[in-house]
Amino acid sequence: TDKLFAPDSSGEVKLGAGSISVSSFDVQINKMAAAVDVPGVLKGGGGVELAQSPASGTTPAGTTVAGDLDLSLVPLDLRIYGGIKVFSSADLQALYAYLGVEFAPGIPLGNPGAAIFGFLGLIGVNMGRSDNDALHWFVDLPPAGDVTNTSKWVPRRGNWAFGVGTVVGTAY
């Protein structure tokens, strides 16, 4: 045979005086990420993760799929970002998603010199904060000050979340 490593009839691969026996081989990929950088045109990246979650408190064991994306269109000075988290078990389905857009120049807000530079929103169905103490959840859990990060949201039967926001700054 012209293969570098080929098993014999017993399933063993011979390497010099030793041998390796492989009875089963399992490969799992549970997280992937990609990035793009086209100078002066496009920059960003994203990822997706698949996880089996054990039962915890009132949340049953299930499968979680989470992903995020952050892209900047450099010539337009436009950034679009978002994420999603989906949980599924035999008796509970949950969804969390967020989307944001930032741009420049901003949309002027009359004469005071302020402008809107972006919008964002989130929705959660059967999803709740990962910590019941809202201040601790917002300030202390990483990433601090970020309410949209998918890691800060967990499946919770009967919980709903809705949020909208805007990015406001000076126009000058």
PDB file of C-alpha atoms in Angstrom, residues 1 3-23:
ATOM      1  CA  THR A   1       0.000   0.000   0.000  1.00  0.00           C
ATOM      2  CA  LYS A   3      -0.448   5.007   2.610  1.00  0.00           C
ATOM      3  CA  LEU A   4       1.885   6.402   5.248  1.00  0.00           C
ATOM      4  CA  PHE A   5      -0.070   4.833   8.106  1.00  0.00           C
ATOM      5  CA  ALA A   6      -2.407   1.960   7.274  1.00  0.00           C
ATOM      6  CA  PRO A   7      -4.000  -0.441   9.764  1.00  0.00           C
ATOM      7  CA  ASP A   8      -3.480  -4.162   9.282  1.00  0.00           C
ATOM      8  CA  SER A   9      -6.327  -6.702   9.475  1.00  0.00           C
ATOM      9  CA  SER A  10      -6.435  -6.422  13.313  1.00  0.00           C
ATOM     10  CA  GLY A  11      -6.894  -2.643  13.221  1.00  0.00           C
ATOM     11  CA  GLU A  12      -3.392  -1.873  14.489  1.00  0.00           C
ATOM     12  CA  VAL A  13      -1.103   0.679  12.921  1.00  0.00           C
ATOM     13  CA  LYS A  14       2.520  -0.377  13.197  1.00  0.00           C
ATOM     14  CA  LEU A  15       5.107   2.258  14.030  1.00  0.00           C
ATOM     15  CA  GLY A  16       8.562   0.700  14.236  1.00  0.00           C
ATOM     16  CA  ALA A  17       8.692  -1.635  17.218  1.00  0.00           C
ATOM     17  CA  GLY A  18       5.526  -0.211  18.872  1.00  0.00           C
ATOM     18  CA  SER A  19       1.874  -0.138  17.858  1.00  0.00           C
ATOM     19  CA  ILE A  20      -1.233   1.975  18.307  1.00  0.00           C
ATOM     20  CA  SER A  21      -4.674   0.418  18.581  1.00  0.00           C
ATOM     21  CA  VAL A  22      -7.691   2.596  17.808  1.00  0.00           C
ATOM     22  CA  SER A  23     -11.070   1.081  18.619  1.00  0.00           C
TER      23      SER A  23
END
